[in-house]
CSV table of C-alpha atoms in Angstrom, one decimal:
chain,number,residue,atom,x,y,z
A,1298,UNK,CA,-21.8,21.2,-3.7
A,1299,UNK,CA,-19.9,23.9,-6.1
A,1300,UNK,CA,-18.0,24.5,-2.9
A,1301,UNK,CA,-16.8,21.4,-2.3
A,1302,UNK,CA,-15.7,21.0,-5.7
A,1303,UNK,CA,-14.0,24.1,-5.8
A,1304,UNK,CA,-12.5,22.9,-2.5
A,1305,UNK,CA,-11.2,19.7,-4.2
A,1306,UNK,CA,-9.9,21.6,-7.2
A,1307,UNK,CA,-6.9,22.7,-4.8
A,1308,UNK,CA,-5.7,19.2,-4.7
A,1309,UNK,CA,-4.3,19.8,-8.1
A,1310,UNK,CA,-0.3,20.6,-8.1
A,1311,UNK,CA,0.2,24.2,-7.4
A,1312,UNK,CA,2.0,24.9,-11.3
A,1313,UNK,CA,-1.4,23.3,-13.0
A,1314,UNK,CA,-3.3,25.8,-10.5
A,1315,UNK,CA,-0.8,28.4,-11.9
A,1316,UNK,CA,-1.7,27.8,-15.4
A,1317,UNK,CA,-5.4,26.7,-15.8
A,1318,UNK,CA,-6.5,27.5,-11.9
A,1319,UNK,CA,-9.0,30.8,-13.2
A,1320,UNK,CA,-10.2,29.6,-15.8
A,1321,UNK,CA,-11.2,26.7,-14.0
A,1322,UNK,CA,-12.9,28.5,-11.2
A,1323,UNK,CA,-14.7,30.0,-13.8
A,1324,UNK,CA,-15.6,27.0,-15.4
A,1325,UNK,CA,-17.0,25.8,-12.1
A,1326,UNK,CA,-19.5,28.6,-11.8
A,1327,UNK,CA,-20.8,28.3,-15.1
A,1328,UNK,CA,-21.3,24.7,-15.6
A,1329,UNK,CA,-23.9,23.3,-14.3
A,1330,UNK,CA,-22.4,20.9,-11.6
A,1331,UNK,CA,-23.5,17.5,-10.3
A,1332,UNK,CA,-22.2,15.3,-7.4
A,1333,UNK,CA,-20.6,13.1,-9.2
A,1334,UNK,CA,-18.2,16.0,-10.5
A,1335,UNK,CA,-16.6,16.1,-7.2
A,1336,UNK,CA,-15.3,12.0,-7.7
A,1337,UNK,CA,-14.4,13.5,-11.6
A,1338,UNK,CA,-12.5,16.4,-9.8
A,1339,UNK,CA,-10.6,14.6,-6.9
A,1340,UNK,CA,-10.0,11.8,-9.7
A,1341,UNK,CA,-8.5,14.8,-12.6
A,1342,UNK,CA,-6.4,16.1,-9.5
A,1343,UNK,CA,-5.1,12.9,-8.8
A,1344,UNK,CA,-3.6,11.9,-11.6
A,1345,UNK,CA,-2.9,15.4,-12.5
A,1346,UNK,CA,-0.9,15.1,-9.3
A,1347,UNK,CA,1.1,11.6,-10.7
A,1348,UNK,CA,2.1,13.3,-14.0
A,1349,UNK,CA,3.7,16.6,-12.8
A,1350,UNK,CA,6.9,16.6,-12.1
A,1351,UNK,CA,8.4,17.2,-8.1
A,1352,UNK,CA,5.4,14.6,-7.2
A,1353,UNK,CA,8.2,12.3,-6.1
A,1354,UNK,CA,8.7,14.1,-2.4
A,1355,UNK,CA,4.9,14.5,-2.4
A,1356,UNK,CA,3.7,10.8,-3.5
A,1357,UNK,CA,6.7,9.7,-1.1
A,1358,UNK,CA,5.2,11.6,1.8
A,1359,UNK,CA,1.8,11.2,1.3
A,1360,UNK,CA,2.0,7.2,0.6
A,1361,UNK,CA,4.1,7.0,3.6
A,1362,UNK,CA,1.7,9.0,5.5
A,1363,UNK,CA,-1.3,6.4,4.2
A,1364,UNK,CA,1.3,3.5,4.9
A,1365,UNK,CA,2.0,5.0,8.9
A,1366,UNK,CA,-2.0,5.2,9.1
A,1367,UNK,CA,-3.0,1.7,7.9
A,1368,UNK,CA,-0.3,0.4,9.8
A,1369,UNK,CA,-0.7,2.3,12.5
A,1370,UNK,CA,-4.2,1.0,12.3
A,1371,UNK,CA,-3.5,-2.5,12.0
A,1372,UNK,CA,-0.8,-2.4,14.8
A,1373,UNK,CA,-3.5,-0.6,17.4
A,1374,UNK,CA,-5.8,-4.0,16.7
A,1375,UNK,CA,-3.2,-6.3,17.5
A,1376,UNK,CA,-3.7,-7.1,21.2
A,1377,UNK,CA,-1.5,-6.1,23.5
A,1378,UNK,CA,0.8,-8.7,25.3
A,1379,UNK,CA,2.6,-8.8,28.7
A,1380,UNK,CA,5.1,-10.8,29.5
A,1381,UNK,CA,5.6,-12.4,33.6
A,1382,UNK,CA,8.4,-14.1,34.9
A,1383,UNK,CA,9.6,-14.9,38.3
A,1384,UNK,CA,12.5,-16.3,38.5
A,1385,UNK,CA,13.5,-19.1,41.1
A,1386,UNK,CA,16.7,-21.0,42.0
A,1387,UNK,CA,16.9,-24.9,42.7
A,1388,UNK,CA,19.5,-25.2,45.1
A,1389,UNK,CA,21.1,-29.1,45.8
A,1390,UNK,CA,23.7,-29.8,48.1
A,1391,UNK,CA,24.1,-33.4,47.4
A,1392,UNK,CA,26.9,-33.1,44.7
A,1393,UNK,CA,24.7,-33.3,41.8
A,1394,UNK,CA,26.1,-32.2,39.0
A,1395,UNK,CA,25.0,-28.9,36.9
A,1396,UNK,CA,23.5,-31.3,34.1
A,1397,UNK,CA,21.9,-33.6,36.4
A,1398,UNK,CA,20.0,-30.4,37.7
A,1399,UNK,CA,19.4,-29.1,34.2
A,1400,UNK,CA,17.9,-32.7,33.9
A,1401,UNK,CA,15.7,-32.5,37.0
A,1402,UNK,CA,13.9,-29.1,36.2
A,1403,UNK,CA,13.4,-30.5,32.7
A,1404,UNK,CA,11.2,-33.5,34.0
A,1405,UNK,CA,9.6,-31.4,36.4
A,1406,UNK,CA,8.6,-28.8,33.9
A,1407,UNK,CA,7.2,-31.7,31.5
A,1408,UNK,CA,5.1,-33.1,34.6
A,1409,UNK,CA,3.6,-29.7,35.6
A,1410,UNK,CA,2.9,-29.0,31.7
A,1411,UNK,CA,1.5,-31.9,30.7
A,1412,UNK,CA,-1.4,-31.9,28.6
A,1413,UNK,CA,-4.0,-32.7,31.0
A,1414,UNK,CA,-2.5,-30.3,33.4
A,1415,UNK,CA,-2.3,-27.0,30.9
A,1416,UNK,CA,-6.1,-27.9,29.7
A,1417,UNK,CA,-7.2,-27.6,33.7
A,1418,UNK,CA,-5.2,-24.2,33.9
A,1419,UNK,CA,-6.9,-23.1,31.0
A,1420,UNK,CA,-10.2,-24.3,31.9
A,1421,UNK,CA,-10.4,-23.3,35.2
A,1422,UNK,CA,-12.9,-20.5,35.9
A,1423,UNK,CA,-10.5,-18.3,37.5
A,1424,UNK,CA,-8.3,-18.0,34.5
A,1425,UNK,CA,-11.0,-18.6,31.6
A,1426,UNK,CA,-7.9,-18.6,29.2
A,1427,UNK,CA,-7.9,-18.2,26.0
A,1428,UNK,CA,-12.1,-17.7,25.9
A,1429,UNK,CA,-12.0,-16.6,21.6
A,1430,UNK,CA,-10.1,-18.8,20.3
A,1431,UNK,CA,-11.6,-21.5,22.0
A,1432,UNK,CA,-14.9,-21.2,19.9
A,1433,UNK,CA,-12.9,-22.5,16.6
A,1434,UNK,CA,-10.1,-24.5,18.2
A,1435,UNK,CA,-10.4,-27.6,20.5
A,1436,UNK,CA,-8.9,-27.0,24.0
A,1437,UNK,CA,-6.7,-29.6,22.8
A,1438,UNK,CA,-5.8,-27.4,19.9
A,1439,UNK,CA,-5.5,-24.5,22.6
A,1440,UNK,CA,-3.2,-25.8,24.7
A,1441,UNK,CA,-0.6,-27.6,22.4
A,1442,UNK,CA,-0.9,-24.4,19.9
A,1443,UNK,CA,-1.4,-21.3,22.0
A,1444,UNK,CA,-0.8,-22.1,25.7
A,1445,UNK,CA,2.7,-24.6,25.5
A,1446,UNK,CA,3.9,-21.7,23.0
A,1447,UNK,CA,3.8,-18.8,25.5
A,1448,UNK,CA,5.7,-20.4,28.6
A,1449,UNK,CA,8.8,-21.3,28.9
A,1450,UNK,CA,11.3,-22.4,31.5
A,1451,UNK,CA,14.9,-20.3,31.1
A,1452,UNK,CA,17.7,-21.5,33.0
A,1453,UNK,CA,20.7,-19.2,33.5
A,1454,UNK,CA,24.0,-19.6,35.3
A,1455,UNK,CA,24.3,-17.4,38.8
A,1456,UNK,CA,27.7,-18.9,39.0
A,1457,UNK,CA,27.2,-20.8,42.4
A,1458,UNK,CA,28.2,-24.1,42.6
A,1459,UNK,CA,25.1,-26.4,43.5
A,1460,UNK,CA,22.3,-23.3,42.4
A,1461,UNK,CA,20.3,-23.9,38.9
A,1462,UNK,CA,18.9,-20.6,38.8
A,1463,UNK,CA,15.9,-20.3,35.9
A,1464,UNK,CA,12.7,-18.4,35.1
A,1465,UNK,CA,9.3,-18.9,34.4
A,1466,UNK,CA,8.0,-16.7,32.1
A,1467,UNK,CA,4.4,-16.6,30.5
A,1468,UNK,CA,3.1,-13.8,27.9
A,1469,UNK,CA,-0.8,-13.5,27.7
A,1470,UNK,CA,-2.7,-10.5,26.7
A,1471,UNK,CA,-4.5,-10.0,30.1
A,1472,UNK,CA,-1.8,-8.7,31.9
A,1473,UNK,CA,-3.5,-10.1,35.6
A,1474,UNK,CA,-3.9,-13.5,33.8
A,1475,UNK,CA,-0.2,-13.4,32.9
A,1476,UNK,CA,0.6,-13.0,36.3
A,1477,UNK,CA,-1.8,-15.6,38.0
A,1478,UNK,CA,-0.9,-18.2,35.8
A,1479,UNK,CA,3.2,-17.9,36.6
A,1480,UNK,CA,2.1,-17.6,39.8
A,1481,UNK,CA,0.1,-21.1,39.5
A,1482,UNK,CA,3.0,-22.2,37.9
A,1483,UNK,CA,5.5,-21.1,40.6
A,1484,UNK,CA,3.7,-23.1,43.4
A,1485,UNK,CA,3.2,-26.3,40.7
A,1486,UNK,CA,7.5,-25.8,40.4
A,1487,UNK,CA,7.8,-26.2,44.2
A,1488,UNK,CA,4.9,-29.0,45.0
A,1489,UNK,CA,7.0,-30.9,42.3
A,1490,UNK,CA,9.9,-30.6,43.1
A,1491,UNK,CA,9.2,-31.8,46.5
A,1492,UNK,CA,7.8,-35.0,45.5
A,1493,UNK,CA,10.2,-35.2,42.1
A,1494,UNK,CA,13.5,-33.5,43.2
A,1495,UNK,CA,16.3,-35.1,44.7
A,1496,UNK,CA,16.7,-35.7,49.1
A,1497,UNK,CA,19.5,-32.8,49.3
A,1498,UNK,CA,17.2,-30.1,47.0
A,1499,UNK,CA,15.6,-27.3,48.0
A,1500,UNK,CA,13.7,-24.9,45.5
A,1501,UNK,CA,13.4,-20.6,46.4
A,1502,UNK,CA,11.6,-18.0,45.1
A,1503,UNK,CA,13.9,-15.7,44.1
A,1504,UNK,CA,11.5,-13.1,42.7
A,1505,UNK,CA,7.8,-13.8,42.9
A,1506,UNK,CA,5.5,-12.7,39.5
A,1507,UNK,CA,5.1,-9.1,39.5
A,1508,UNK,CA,2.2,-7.5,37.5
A,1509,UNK,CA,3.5,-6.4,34.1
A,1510,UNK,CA,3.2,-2.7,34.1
A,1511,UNK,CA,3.7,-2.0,30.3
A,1512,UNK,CA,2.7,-4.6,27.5
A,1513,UNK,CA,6.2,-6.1,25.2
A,1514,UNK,CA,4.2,-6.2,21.6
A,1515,UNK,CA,3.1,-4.9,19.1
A,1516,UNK,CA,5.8,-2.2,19.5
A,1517,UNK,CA,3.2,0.1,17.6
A,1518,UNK,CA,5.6,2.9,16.8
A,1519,UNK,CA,7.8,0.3,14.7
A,1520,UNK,CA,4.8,-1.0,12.8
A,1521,UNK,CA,4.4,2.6,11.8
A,1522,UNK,CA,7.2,3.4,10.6
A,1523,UNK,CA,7.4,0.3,9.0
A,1524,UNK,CA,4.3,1.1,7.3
A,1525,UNK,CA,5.5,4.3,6.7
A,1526,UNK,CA,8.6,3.4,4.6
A,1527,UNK,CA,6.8,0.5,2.9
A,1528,UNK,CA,4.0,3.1,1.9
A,1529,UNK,CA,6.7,5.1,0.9
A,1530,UNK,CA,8.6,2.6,-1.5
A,1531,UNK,CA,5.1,1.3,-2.6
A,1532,UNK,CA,4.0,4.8,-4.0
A,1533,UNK,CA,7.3,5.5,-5.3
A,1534,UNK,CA,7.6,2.5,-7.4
A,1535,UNK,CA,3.9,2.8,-8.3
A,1536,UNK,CA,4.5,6.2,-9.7
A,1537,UNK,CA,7.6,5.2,-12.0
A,1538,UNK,CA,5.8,2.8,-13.5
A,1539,UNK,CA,2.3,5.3,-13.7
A,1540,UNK,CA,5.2,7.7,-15.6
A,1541,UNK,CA,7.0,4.8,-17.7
A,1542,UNK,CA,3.7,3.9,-19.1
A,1543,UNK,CA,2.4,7.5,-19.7
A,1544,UNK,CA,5.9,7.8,-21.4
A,1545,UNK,CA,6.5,4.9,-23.4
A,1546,UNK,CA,4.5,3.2,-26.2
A,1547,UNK,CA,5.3,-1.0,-26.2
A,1548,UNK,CA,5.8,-1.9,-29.7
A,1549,UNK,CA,6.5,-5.8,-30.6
A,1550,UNK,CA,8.9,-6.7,-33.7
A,1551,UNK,CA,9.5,-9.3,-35.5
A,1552,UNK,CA,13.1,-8.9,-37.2
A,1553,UNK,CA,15.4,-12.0,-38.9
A,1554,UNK,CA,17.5,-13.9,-36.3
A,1555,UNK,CA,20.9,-13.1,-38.6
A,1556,UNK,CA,19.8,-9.7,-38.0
A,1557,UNK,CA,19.1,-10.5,-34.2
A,1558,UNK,CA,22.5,-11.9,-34.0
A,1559,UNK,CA,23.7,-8.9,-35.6
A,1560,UNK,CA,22.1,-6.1,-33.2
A,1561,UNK,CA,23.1,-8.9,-30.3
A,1562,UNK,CA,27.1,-8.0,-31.4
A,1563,UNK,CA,26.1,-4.4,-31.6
A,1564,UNK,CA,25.0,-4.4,-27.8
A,1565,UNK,CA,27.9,-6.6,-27.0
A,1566,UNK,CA,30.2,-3.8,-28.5
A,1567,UNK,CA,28.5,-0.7,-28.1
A,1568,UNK,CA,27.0,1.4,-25.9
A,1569,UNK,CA,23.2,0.2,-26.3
A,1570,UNK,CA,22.1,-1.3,-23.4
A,1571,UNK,CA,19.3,-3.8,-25.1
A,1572,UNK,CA,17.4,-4.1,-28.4
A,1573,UNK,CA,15.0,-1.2,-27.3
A,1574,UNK,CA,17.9,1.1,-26.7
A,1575,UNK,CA,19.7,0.0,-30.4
A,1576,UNK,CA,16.2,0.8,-31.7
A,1577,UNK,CA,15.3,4.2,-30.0
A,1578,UNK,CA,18.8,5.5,-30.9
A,1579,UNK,CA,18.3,4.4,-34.7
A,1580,UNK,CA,14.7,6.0,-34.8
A,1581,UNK,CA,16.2,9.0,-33.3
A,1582,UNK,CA,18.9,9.0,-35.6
A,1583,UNK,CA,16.3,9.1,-38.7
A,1584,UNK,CA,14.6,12.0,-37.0
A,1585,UNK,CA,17.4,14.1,-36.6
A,1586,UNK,CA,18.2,13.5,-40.0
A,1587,UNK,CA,14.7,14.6,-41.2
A,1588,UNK,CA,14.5,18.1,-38.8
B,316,UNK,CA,-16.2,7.0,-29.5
B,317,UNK,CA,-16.0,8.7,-25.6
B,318,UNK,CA,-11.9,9.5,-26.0
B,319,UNK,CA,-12.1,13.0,-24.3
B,320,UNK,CA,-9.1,13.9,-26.2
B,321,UNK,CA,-10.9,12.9,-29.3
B,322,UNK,CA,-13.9,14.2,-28.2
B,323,UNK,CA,-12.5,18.0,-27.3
B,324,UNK,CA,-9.9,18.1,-30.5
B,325,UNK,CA,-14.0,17.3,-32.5
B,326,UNK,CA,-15.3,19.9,-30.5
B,327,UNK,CA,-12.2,22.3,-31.6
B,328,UNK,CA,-12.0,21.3,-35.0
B,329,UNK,CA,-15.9,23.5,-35.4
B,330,UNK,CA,-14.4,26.7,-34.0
B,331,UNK,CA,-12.6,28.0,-30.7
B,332,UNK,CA,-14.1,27.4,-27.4
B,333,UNK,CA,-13.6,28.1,-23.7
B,334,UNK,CA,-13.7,25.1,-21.8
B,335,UNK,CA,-18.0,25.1,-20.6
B,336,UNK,CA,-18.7,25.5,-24.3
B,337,UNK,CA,-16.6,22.6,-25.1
B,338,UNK,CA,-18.9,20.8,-22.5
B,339,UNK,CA,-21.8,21.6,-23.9
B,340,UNK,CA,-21.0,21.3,-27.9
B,341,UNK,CA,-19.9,17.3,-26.9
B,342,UNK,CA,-22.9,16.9,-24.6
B,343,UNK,CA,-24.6,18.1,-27.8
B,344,UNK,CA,-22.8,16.4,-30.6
B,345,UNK,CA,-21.8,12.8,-28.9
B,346,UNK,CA,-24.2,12.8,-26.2
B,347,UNK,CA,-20.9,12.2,-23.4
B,348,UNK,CA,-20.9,14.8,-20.6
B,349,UNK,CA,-17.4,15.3,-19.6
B,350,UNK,CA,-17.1,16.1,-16.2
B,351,UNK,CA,-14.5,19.4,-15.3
B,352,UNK,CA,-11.5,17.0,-14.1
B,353,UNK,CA,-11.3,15.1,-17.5
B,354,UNK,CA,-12.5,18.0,-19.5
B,355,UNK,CA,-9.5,19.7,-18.5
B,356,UNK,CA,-7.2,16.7,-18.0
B,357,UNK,CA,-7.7,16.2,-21.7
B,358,UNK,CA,-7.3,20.1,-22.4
B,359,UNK,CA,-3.9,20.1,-20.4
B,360,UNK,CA,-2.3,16.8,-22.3
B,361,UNK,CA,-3.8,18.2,-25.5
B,362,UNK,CA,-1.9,21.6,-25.0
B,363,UNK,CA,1.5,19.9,-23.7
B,364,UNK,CA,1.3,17.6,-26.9
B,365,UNK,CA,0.8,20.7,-29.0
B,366,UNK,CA,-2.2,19.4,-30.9
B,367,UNK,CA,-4.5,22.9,-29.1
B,368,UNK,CA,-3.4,26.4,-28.0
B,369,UNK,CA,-4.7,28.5,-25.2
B,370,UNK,CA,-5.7,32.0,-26.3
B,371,UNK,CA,-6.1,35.1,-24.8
B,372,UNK,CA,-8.5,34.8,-21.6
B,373,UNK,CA,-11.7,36.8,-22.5
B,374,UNK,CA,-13.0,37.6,-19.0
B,375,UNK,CA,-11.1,34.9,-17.5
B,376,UNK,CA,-12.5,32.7,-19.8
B,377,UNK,CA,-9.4,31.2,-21.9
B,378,UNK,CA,-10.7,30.1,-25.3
B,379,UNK,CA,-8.8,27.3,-27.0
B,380,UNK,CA,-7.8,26.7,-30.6
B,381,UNK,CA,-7.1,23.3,-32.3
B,382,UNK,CA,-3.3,23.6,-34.1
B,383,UNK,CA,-2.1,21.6,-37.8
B,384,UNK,CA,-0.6,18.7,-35.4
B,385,UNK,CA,-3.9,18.5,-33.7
B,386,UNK,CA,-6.1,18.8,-36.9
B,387,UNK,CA,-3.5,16.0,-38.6
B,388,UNK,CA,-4.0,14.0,-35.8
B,389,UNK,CA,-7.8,14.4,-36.0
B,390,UNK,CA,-7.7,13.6,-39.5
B,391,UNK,CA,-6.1,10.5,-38.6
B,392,UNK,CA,-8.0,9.4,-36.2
B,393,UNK,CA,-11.0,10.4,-38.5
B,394,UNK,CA,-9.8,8.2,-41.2
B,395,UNK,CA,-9.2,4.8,-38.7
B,396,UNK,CA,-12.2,5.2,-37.4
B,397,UNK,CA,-14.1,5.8,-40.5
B,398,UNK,CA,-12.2,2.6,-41.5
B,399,UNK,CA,-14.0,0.6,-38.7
B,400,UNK,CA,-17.1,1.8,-39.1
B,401,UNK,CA,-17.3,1.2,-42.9
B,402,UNK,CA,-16.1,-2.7,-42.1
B,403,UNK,CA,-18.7,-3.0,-39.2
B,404,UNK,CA,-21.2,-1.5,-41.3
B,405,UNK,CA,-20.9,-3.8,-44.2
B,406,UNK,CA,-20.3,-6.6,-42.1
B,407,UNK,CA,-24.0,-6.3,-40.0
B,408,UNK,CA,-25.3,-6.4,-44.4
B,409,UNK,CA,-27.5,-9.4,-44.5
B,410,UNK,CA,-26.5,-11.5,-46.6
């Protein structure tokens, strides 16, 4: 036990180990020590530690460092995500306008995600989405909330005249689920658009759903640094106002508002900065005057 | 009354001490056991506020000695706290 003690006494700052470090030691092997000494130590070298001065560098780095670790932490029980997307273009040879097209994929991408349809995607047992989160929500809840809010249809221009090229893309943590379910998707897209889509229309897989390789979020090196700098400015701030308190005694007055107007015109004129600043430079004033 | 500052400038006021015989005159007189990191958080803020001085280390012990600003301020604190007990004291009178 006096060794671990002794070990925590080195988490004092080096210039209080200069000063009172041996006869500390010393005052380790004589007293007689209990467990509890150890919190008393690690607790004395702590705020030792907030008190002396070059603790900025050291507070910043080691409140980043707890920052980077609890965020680091957090970020690593986030679950991963991947993102699919095959992409697909509806080709009509009719003359039917870009909008009408735009207009077409629209109410075939309401039919295939209707709700009845995205709760029998979900529910079927070779998808099993969303398993957790269906113990506390409805699969009503699921779908509209979770499922409908992770797939979209994105149209883009190719720049041929008569092609509405667009992608389907799906993000799901289960990066094989991701993929079957754009794939599901993908064949939904063509059976509808056969019965939905226009005479002249044709629909083609431009590129099928590949499986993700590498998740899109959490991007856990941002989180960490994140957490890093907001440990950072956390400990920082936390330390000025440790030192402001440890510096300055609060002291209320009551003075005559004439007066108060008075010391208002002072600060409006002078250099004081507020009442507090008129006052300290009075009292210091009165104790120059006194040395 | 478990101020350590108090507690070590009461313990100085009897005579210099190093800091384990500090430890033990409290323990003895107030019944508080100050553990090392207070013991000598209050001995460093006592010596930066001038109110105690180090001496010279006998044996790497350092033996410390209470100064006027420390005594005054002992005195002081002495008197206010005097001042409560006597009110308390005559307050819990029957009547």
């Amino acid at each position: 036990m006096k060794r671990w003690i002794r070990w925590a006494g080195w988490l004092y700052p080096a210039e209080w180990r200069m000063r009172y470090g041996a006869e500390f030691d010393v005052f380790l092997n004589d007293a007689p020590l209990r467990w509890r000494d150890l919190g008393d130590v690690i607790r004395g070298a702590a705020l030792m530690q907030m008190t002396s001065w070059m603790t900025y560098w050291k507070m910043a780095l080691l409140a980043g460092f707890a920052g980077a670790i609890i965020a680091g932490g957090i970020a690593f029980a986030i679950p991963n995500r991947y993102v699919c997307t095959a992409t697909l273009a509806l080709e009509d040879n009719s003359g039917t306008s870009r909008l009408q097209m735009a207009g077409s994929l629209q109410k075939i991408f309401f039919a295939i995600l209707n709700r009845d349809n995205m709760i029998a995607l979900i529910l079927d047992p070779q998808l099993d989405l969303y398993k957790k989160e269906r113990e506390r929500l409805t699969v009503e809840q699921v779908a509209a909330d979770m499922f409908r809010k992770n797939v979209f249809v994105v149209p883009y221009e190719m720049g041929t005249p008569g092609v509405q090229t667009f992608r389907i893309v799906f993000s799901y943590p289960d990066r094989h689920k991701a993929q079957q379910v754009v794939a599901r998707l993908t064949q939904e897209f063509i059976e509808k658009e056969l019965k939905l889509g226009s005479n002249g229309s044709t629909l083609e897989v431009l590129e099928p759903p590949v499986l993700p390789e590498k998740p899109t979020s959490p991007v856990r090196p941002a989180i960490a640094l994140l957490g890093a700098l907001g440990g950072s400015l956390l400990g920082l701030v936390s330390l000025a106002i440790f030192r402001r308190m440890q510096t300055y005694a609060v002291v209320t007055m009551s003075i005559p508002k004439d007066t108060k107007r008075f010391v208002d015109s002072q600060i409006a004129a002078g250099p004081y900065r507020s009442i507090s600043d008129y006052v300290r430079e009075l009292i210091r004033a009165d104790e120059q005057r006194h040395k | 009354m478990t101020d350590p500052n108090f507690l070590v400038l009461a313990s100085l006021a009897e005579g210099d001490k190093h800091g384990y015989a500090m430890m033990e005159d409290i323990e003895r007189f107030a019944g508080v056991r100050l553990g090392p990191g207070t013991l000598y958080g209050a001995i460093t803020r006592l010596e930066e506020r001038g109110w105690i001085r180090g001496l010279d280390a006998e044996d790497r012990r350092r033996p410390y000695r209470i100064t006027g600003a420390g005594r005054e301020y002992l005195e002081e604190q002495v008197a206010s706290l005097g001042r409560v007990v006597k009110t308390a004291r005559e307050r819990l009178k029957p009547a």
